[in-house]
mmCIF file with all atom_site columns, C-alpha atoms in Angstrom:
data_model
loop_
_atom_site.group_PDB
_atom_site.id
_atom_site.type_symbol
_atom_site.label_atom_id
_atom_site.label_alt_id
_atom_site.label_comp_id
_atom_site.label_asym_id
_atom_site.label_entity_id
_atom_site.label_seq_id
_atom_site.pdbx_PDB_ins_code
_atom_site.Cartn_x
_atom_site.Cartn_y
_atom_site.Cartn_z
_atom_site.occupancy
_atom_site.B_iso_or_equiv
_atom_site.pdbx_formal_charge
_atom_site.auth_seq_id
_atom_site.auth_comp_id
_atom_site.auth_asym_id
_atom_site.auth_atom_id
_atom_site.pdbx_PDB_model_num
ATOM 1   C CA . UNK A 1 1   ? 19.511 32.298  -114.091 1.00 0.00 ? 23  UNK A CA 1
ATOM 2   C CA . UNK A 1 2   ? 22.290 29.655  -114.670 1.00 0.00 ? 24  UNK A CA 1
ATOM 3   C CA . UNK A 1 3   ? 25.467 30.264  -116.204 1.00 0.00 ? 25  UNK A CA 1
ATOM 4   C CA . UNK A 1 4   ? 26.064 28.615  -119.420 1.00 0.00 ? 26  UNK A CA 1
ATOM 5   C CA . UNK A 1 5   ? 29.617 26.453  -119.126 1.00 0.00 ? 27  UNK A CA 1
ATOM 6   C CA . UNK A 1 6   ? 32.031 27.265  -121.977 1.00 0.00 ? 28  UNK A CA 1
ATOM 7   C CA . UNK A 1 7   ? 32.806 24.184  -124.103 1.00 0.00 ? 29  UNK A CA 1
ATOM 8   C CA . UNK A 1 8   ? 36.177 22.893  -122.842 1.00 0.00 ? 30  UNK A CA 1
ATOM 9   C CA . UNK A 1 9   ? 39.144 23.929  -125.218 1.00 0.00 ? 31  UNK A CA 1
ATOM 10  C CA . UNK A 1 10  ? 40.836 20.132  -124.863 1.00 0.00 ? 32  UNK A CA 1
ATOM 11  C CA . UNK A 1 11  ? 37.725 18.932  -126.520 1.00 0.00 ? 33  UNK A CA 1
ATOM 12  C CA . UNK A 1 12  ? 37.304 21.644  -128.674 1.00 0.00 ? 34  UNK A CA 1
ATOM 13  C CA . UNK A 1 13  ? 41.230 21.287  -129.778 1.00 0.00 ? 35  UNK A CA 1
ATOM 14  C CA . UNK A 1 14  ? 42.227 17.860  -128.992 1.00 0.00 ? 36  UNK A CA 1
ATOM 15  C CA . UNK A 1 15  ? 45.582 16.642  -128.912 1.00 0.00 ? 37  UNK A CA 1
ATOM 16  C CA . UNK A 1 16  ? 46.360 14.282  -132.494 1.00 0.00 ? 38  UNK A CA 1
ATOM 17  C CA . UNK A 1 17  ? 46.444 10.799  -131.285 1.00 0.00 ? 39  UNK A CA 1
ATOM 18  C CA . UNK A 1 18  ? 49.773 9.504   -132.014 1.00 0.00 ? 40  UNK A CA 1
ATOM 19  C CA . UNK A 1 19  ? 49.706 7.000   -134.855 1.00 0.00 ? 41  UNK A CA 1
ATOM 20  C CA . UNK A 1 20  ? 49.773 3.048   -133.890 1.00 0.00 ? 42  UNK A CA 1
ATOM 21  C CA . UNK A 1 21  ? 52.206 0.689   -134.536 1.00 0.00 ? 43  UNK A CA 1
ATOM 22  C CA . UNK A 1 22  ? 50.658 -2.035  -136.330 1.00 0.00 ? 44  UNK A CA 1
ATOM 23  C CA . UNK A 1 23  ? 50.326 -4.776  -139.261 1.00 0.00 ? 45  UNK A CA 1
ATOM 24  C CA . UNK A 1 24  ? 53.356 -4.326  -141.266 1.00 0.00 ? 46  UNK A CA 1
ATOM 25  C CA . UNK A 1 25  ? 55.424 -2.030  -139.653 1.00 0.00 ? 47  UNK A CA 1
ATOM 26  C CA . UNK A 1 26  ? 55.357 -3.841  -136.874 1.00 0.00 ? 48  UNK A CA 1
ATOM 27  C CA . UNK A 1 27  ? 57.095 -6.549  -138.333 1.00 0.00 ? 49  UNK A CA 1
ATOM 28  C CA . UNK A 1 28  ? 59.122 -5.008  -140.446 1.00 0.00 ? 50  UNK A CA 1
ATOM 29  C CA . UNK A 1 29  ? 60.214 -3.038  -136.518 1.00 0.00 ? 51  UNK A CA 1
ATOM 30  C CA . UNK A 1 30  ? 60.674 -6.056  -135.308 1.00 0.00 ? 52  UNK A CA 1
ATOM 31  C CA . UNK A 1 31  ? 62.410 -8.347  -137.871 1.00 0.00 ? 53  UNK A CA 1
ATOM 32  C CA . UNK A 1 32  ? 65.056 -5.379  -137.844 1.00 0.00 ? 54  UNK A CA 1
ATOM 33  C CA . UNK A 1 33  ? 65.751 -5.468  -133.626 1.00 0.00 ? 55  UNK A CA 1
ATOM 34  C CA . UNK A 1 34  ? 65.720 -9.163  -134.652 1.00 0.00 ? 56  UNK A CA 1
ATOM 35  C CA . UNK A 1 35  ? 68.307 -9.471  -136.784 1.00 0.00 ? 57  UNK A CA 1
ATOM 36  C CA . UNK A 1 36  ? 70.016 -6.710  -134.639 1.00 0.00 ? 58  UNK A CA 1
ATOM 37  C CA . UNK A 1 37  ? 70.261 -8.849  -131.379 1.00 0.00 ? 59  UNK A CA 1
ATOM 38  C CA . UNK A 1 38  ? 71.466 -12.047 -133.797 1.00 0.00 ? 60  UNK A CA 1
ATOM 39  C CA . UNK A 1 39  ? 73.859 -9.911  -135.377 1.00 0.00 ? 61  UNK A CA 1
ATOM 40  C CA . UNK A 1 40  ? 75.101 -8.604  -132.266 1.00 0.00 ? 62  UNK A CA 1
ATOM 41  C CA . UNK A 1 41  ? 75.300 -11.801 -130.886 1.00 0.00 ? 63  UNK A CA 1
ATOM 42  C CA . UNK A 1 42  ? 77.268 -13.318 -133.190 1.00 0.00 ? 64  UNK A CA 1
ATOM 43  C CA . UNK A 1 43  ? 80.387 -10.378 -133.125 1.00 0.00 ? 65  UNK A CA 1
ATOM 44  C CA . UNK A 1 44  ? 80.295 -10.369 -129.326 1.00 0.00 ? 66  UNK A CA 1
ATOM 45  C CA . UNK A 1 45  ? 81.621 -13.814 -129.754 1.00 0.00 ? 67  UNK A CA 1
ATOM 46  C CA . UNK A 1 46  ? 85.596 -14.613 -129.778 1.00 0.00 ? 68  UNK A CA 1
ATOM 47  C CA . UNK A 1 47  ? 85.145 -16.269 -132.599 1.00 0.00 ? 69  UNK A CA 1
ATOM 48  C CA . UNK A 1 48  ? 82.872 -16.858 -135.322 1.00 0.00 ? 70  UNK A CA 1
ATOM 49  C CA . UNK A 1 49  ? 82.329 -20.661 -133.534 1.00 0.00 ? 71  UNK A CA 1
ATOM 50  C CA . UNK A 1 50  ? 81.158 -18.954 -130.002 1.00 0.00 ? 72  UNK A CA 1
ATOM 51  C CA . UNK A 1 51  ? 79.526 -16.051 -131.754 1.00 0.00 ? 73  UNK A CA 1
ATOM 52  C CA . UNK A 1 52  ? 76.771 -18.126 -134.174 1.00 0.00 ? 74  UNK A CA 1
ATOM 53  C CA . UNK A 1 53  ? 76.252 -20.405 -130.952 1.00 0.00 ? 75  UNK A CA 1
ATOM 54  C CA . UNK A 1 54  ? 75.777 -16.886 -129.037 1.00 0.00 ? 76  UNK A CA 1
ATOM 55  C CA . UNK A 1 55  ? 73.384 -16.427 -132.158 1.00 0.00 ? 77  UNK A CA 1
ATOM 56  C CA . UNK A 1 56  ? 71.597 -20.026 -131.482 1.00 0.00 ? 78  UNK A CA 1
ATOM 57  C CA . UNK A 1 57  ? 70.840 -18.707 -127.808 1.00 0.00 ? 79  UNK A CA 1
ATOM 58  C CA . UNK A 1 58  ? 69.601 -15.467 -128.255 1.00 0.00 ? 80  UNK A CA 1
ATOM 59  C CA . UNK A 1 59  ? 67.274 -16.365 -131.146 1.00 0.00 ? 81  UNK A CA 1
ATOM 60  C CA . UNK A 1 60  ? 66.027 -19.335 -129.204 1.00 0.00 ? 82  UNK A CA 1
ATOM 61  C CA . UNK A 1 61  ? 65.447 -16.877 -126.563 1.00 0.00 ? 83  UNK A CA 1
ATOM 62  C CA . UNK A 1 62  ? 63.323 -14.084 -128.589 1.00 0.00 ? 84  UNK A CA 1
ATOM 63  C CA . UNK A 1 63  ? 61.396 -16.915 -130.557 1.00 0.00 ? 85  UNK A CA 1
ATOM 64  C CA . UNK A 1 64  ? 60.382 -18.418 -126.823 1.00 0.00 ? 86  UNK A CA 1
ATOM 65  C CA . UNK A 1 65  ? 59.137 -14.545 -125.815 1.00 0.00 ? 87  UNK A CA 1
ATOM 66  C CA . UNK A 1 66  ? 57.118 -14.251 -129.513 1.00 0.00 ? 88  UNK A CA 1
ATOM 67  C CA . UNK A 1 67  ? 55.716 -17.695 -129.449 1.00 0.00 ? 89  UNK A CA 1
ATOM 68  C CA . UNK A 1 68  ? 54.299 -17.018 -125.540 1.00 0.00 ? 90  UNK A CA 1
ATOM 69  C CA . UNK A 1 69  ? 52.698 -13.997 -126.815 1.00 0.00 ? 91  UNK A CA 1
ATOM 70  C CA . UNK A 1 70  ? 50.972 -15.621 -129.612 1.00 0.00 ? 92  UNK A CA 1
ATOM 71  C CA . UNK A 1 71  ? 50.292 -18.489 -127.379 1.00 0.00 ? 93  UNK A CA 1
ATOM 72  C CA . UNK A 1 72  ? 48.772 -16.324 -124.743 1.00 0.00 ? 94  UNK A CA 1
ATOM 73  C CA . UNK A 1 73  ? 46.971 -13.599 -126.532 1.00 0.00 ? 95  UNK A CA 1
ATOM 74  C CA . UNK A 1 74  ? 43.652 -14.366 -127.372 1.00 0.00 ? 96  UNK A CA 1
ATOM 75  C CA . UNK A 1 75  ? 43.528 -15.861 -123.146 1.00 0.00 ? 97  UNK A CA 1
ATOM 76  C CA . UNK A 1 76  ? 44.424 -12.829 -122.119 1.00 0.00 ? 98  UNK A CA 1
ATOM 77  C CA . UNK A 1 77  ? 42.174 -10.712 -123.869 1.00 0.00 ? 99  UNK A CA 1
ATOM 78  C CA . UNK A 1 78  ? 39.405 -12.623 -122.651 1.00 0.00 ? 100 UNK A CA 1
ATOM 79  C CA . UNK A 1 79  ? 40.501 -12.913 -119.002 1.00 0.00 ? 101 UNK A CA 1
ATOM 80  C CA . UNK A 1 80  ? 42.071 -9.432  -118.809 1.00 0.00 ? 102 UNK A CA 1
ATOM 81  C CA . UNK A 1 81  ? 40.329 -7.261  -121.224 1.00 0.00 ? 103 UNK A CA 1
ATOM 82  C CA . UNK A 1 82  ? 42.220 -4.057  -121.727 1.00 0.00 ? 104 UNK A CA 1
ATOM 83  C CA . UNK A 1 83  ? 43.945 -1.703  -124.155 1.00 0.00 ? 105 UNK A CA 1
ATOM 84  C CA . UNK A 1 84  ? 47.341 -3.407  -123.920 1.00 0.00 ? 106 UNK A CA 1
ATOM 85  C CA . UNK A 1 85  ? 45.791 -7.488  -124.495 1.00 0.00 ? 107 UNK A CA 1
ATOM 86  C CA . UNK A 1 86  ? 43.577 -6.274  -126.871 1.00 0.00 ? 108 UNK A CA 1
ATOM 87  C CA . UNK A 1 87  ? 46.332 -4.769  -129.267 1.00 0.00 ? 109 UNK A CA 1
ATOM 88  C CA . UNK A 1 88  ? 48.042 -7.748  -128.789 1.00 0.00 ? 110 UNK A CA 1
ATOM 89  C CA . UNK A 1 89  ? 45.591 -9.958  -129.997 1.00 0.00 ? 111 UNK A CA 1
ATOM 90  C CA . UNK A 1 90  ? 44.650 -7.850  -132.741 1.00 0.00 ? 112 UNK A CA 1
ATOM 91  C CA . UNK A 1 91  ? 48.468 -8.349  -133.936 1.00 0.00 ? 113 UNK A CA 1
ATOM 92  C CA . UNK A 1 92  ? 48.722 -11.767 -132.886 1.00 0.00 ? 114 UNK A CA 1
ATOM 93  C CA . UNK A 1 93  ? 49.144 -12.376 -136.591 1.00 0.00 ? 115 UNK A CA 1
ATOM 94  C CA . UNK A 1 94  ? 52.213 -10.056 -137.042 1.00 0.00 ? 116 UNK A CA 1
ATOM 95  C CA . UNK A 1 95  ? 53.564 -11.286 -133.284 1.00 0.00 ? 117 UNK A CA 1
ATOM 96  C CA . UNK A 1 96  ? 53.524 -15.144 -134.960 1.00 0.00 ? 118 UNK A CA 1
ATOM 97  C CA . UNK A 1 97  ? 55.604 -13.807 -138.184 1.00 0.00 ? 119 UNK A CA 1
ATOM 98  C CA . UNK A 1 98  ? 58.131 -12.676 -136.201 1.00 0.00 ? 120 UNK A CA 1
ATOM 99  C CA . UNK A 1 99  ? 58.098 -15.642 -134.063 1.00 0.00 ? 121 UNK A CA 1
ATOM 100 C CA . UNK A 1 100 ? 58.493 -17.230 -137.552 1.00 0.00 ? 122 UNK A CA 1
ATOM 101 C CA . UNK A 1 101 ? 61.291 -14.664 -138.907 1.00 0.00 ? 123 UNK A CA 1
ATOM 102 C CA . UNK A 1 102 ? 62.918 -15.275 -135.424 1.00 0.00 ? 124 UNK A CA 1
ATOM 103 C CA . UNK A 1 103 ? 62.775 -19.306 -135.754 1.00 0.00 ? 125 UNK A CA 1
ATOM 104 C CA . UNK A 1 104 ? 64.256 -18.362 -139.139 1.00 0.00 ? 126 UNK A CA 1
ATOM 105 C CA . UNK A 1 105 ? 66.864 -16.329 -137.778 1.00 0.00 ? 127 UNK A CA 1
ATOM 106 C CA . UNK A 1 106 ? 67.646 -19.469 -135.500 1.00 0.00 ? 128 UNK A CA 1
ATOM 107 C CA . UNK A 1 107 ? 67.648 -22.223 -137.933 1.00 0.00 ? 129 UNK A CA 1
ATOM 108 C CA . UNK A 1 108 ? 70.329 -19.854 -140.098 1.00 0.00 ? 130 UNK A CA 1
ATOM 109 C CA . UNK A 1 109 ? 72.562 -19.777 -136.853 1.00 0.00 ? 131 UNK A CA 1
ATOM 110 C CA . UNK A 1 110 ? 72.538 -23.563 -136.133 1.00 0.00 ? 132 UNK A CA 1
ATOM 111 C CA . UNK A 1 111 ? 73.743 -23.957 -140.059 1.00 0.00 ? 133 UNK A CA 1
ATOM 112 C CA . UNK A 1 112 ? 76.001 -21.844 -139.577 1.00 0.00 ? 134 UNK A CA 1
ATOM 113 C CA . UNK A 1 113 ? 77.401 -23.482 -136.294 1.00 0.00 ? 135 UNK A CA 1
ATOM 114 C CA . UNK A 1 114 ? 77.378 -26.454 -138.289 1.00 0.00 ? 136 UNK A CA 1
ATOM 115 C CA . UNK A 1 115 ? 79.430 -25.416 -141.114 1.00 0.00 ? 137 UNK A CA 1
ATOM 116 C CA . UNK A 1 116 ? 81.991 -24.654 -138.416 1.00 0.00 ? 138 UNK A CA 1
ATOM 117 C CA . UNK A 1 117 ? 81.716 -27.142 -136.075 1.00 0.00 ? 139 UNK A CA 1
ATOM 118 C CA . UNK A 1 118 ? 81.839 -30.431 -138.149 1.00 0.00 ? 140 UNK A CA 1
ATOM 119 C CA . UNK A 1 119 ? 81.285 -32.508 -135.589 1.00 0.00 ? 141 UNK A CA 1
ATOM 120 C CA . UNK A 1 120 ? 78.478 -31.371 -134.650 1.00 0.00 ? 142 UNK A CA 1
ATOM 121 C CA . UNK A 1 121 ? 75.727 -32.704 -137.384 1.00 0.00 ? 143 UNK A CA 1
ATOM 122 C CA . UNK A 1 122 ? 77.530 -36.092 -137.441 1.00 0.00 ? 144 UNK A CA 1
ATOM 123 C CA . UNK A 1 123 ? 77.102 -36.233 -133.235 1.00 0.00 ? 145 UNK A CA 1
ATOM 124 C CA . UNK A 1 124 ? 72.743 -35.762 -133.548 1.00 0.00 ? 146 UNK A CA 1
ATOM 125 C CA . UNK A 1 125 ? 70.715 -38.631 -134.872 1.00 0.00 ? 147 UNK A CA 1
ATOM 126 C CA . UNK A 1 126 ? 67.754 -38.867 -136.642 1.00 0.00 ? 148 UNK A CA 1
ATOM 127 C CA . UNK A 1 127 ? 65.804 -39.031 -133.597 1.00 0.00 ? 149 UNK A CA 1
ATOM 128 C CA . UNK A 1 128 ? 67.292 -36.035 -131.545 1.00 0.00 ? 150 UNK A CA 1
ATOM 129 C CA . UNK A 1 129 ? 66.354 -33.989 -134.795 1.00 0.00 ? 151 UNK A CA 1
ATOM 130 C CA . UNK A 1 130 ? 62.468 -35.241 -134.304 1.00 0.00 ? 152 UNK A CA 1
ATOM 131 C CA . UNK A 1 131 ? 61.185 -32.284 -132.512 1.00 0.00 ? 153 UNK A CA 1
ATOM 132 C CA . UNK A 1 132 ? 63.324 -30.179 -133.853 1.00 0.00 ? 154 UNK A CA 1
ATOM 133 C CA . UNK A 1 133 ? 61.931 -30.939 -137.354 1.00 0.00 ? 155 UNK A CA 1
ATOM 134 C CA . UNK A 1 134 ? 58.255 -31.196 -136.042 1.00 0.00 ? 156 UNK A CA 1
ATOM 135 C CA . UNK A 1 135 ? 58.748 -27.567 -134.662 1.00 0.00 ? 157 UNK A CA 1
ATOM 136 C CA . UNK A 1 136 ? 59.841 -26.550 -137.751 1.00 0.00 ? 158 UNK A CA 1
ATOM 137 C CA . UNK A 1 137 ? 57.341 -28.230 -140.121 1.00 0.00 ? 159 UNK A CA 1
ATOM 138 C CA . UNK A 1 138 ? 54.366 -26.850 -137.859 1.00 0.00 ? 160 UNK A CA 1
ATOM 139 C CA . UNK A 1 139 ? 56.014 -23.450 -138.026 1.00 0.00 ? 161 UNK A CA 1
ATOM 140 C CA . UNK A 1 140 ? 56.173 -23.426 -141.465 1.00 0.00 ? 162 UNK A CA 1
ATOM 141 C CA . UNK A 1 141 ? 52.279 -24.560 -142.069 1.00 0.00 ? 163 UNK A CA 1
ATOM 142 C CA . UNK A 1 142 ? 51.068 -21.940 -139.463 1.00 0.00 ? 164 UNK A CA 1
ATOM 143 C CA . UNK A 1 143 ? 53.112 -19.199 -141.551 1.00 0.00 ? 165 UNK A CA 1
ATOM 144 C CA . UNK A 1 144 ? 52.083 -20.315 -145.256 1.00 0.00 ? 166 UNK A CA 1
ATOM 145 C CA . UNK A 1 145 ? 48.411 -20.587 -143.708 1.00 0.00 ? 167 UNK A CA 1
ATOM 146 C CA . UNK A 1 146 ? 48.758 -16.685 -142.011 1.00 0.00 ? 168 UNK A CA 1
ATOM 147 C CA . UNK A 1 147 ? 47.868 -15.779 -145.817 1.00 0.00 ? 169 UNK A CA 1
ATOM 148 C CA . UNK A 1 148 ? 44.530 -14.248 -145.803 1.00 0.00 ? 170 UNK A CA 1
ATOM 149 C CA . UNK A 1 149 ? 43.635 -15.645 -148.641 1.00 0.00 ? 171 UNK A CA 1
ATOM 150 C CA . UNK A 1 150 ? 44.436 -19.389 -147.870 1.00 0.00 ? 172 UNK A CA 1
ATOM 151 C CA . UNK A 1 151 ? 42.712 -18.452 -144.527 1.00 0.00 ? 173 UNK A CA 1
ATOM 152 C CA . UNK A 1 152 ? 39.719 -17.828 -147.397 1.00 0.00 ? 174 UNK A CA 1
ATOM 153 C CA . UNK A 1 153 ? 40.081 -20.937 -149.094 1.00 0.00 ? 175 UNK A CA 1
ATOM 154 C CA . UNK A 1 154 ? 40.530 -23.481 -146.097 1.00 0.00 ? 176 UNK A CA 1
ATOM 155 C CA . UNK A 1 155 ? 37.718 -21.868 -143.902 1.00 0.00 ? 177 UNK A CA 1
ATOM 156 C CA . UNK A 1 156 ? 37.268 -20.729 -140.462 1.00 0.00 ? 178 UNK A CA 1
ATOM 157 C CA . UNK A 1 157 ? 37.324 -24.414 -139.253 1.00 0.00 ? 179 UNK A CA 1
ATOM 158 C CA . UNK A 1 158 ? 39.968 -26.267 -140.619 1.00 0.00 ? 180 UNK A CA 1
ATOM 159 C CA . UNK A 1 159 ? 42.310 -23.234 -140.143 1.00 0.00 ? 181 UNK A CA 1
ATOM 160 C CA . UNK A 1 160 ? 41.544 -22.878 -136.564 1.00 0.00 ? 182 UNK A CA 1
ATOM 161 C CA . UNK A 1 161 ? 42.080 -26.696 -136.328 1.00 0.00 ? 183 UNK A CA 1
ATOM 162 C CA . UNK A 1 162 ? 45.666 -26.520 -138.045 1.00 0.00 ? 184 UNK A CA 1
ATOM 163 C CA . UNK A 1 163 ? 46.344 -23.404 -135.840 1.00 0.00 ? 185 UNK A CA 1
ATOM 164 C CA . UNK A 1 164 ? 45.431 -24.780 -132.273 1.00 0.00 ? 186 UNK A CA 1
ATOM 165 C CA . UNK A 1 165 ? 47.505 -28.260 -133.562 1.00 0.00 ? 187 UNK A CA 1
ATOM 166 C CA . UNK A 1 166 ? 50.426 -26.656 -134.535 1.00 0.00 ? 188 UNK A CA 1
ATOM 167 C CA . UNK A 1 167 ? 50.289 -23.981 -131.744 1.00 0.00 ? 189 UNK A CA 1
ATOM 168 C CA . UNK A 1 168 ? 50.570 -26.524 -129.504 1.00 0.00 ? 190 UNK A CA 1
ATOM 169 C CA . UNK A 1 169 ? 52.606 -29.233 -131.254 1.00 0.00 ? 191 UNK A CA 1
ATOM 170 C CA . UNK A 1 170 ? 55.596 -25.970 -131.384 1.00 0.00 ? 192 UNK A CA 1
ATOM 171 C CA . UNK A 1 171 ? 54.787 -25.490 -127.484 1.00 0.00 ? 193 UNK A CA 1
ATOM 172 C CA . UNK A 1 172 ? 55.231 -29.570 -126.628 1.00 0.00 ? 194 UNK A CA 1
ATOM 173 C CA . UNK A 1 173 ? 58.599 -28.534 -128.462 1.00 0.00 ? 195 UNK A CA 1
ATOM 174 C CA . UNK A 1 174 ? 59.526 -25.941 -126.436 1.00 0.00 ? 196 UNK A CA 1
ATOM 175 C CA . UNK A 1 175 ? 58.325 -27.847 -123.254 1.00 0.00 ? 197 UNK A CA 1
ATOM 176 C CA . UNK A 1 176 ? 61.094 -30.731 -124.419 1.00 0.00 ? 198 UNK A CA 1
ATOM 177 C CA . UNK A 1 177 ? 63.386 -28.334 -125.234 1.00 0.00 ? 199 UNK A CA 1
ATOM 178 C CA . UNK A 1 178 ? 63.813 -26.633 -121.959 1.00 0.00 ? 200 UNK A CA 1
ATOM 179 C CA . UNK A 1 179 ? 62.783 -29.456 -119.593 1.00 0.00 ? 201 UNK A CA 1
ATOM 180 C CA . UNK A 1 180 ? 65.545 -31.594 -120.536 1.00 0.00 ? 202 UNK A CA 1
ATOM 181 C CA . UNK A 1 181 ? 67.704 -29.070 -119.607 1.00 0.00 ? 203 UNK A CA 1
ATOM 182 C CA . UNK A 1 182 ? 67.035 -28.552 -115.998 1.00 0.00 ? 204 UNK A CA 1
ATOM 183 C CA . UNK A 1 183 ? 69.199 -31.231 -114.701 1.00 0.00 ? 205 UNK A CA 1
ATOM 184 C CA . UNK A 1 184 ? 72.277 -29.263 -116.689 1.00 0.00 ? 206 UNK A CA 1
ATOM 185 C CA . UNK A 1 185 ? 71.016 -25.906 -115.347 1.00 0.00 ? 207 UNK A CA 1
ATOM 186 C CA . UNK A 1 186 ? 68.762 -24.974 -112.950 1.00 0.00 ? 208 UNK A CA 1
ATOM 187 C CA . UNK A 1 187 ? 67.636 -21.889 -115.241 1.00 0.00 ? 209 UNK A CA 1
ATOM 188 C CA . UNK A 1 188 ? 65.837 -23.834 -117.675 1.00 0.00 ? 210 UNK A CA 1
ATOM 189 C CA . UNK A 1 189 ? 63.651 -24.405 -115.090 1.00 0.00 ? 211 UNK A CA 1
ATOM 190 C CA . UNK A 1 190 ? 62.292 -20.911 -115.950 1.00 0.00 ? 212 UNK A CA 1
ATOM 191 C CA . UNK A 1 191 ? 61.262 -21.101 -119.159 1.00 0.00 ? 213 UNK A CA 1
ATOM 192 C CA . UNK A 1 192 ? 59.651 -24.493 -118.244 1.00 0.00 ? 214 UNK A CA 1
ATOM 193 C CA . UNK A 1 193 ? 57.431 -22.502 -115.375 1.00 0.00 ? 215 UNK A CA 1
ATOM 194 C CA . UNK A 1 194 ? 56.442 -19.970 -118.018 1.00 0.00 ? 216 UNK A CA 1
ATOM 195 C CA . UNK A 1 195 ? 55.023 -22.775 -120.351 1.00 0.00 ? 217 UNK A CA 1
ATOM 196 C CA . UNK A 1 196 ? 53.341 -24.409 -117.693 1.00 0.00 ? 218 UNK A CA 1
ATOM 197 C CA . UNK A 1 197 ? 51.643 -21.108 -116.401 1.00 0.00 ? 219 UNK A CA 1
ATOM 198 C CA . UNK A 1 198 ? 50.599 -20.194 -120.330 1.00 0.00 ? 220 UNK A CA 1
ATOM 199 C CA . UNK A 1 199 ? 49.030 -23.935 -120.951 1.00 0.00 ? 221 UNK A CA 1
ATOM 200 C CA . UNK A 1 200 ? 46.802 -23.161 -117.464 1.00 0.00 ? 222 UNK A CA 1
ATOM 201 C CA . UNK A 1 201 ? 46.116 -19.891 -118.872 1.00 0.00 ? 223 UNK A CA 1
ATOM 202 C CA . UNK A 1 202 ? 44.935 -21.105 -121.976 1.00 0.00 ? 224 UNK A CA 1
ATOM 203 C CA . UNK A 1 203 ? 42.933 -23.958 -120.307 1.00 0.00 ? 225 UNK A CA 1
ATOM 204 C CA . UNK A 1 204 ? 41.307 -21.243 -117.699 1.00 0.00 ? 226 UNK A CA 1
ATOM 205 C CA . UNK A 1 205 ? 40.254 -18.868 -120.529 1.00 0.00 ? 227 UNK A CA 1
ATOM 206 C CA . UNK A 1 206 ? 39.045 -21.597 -122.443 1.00 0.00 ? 228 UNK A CA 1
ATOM 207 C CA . UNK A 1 207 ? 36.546 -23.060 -119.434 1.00 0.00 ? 229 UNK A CA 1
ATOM 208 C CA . UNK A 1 208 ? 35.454 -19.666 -119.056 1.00 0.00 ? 230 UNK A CA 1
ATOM 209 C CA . UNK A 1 209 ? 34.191 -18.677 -122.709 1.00 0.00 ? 231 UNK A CA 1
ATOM 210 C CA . UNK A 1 210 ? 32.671 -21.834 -122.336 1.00 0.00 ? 232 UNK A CA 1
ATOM 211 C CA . UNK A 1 211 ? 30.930 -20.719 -118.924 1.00 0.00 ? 233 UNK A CA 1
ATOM 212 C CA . UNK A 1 212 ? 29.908 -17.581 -120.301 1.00 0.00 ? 234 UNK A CA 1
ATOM 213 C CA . UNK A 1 213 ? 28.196 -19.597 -123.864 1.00 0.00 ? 235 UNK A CA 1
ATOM 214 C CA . UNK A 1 214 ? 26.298 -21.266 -121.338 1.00 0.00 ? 236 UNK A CA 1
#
């Protein structure tokens, strides 16, 4: 005669999953460690010149790690399925508002530089300001656009085709940004290395849906 098992308490009683970060909150989470790190920045600084351009490099710096997870996200999920790459493409819409709020944060900091320095406007032409203001323009679009209901109204195509151009019109950008910058300091060069290893990882992913359509 075999014994009957009892049922196992643990799935009998189990444990209350702890509630996910997500949509919303998420942003709201991180506009506030955001705005915390600019802030922070800015009265580290000896003065209130050195602190906003303090500001300009750590918001440069956070914006960088937002945009590369955005950038990456839906790659990753396909090439390494998992729990972590699959929450992060499920808030890859939140991820690029904060890129956005962080951008934001940025752009506020270089004005405010600016107003302090005034040399400073007067010293940049129209065309060192190019990619600056093509970064901008495509990160306002891809913002605006994150509305679900102008994702509605343009459809599935021409929103993915705004998207994938401004996605990688802002990483061209970033790519000019940094790579010009070697020659002053070797460090740049890091940055650089990480946008060349995303672009292959987006390229990879890409040939490989494409592999397993056919």
């Amino acid at each position: 005669m075999s014994k009957q098992h009892s049922a196992s308490p643990i799935r009998e009683n189990p444990l209350p999953s702890p509630r996910r970060v997500g949509g919303w909150k998420l942003f709201l989470m991180l506009a506030a460690l955001l705005m915390g790190a600019a802030g922070a920045a800015y009265l580290l600084g000896p003065d209130a010149v050195e602190g906003s351009r303090r500001a300009i490099r750590v918001t440069a710096r956070t914006s960088f790690v937002l945009f590369l997870a955005a950038f990456t996200a839906s790659s990753f999920a396909s090439l390494l399925p998992g729990p972590f790459t699959r929450a992060l493409l499920r808030e890859r819409r939140i991820v690029g508002l904060s890129f956005a709020f962080s951008h934001l944060l940025h752009a506020i900091a270089i004005y405010a530089f600016g107003q302090l320095n005034p040399e400073f406007w007067p010293s940049r032409s129209p065309l060192t300001n190019l990619p600056g203001t093509l970064g901008y323009v495509s990160i306002l679009l891809l913002a605006v656009t994150s509305h679900r209901g102008l994702v509605r109204r343009m459809g599935p195509t021409a929103w993915r085709r705004l998207h994938v151009t401004g996605m990688w019109v802002i990483a061209a950008v970033f790519t000019y940004s940094y790579f010009k910058r070697v020659p002053m300091n070797y460090w740049y060069a890091v940055p650089s290395a990480l946008l060349f290893t995303a672009v292959v990882v987006r390229l990879i992913a890409r040939r490989a849906q494409a592999l397993r359509r056919n």
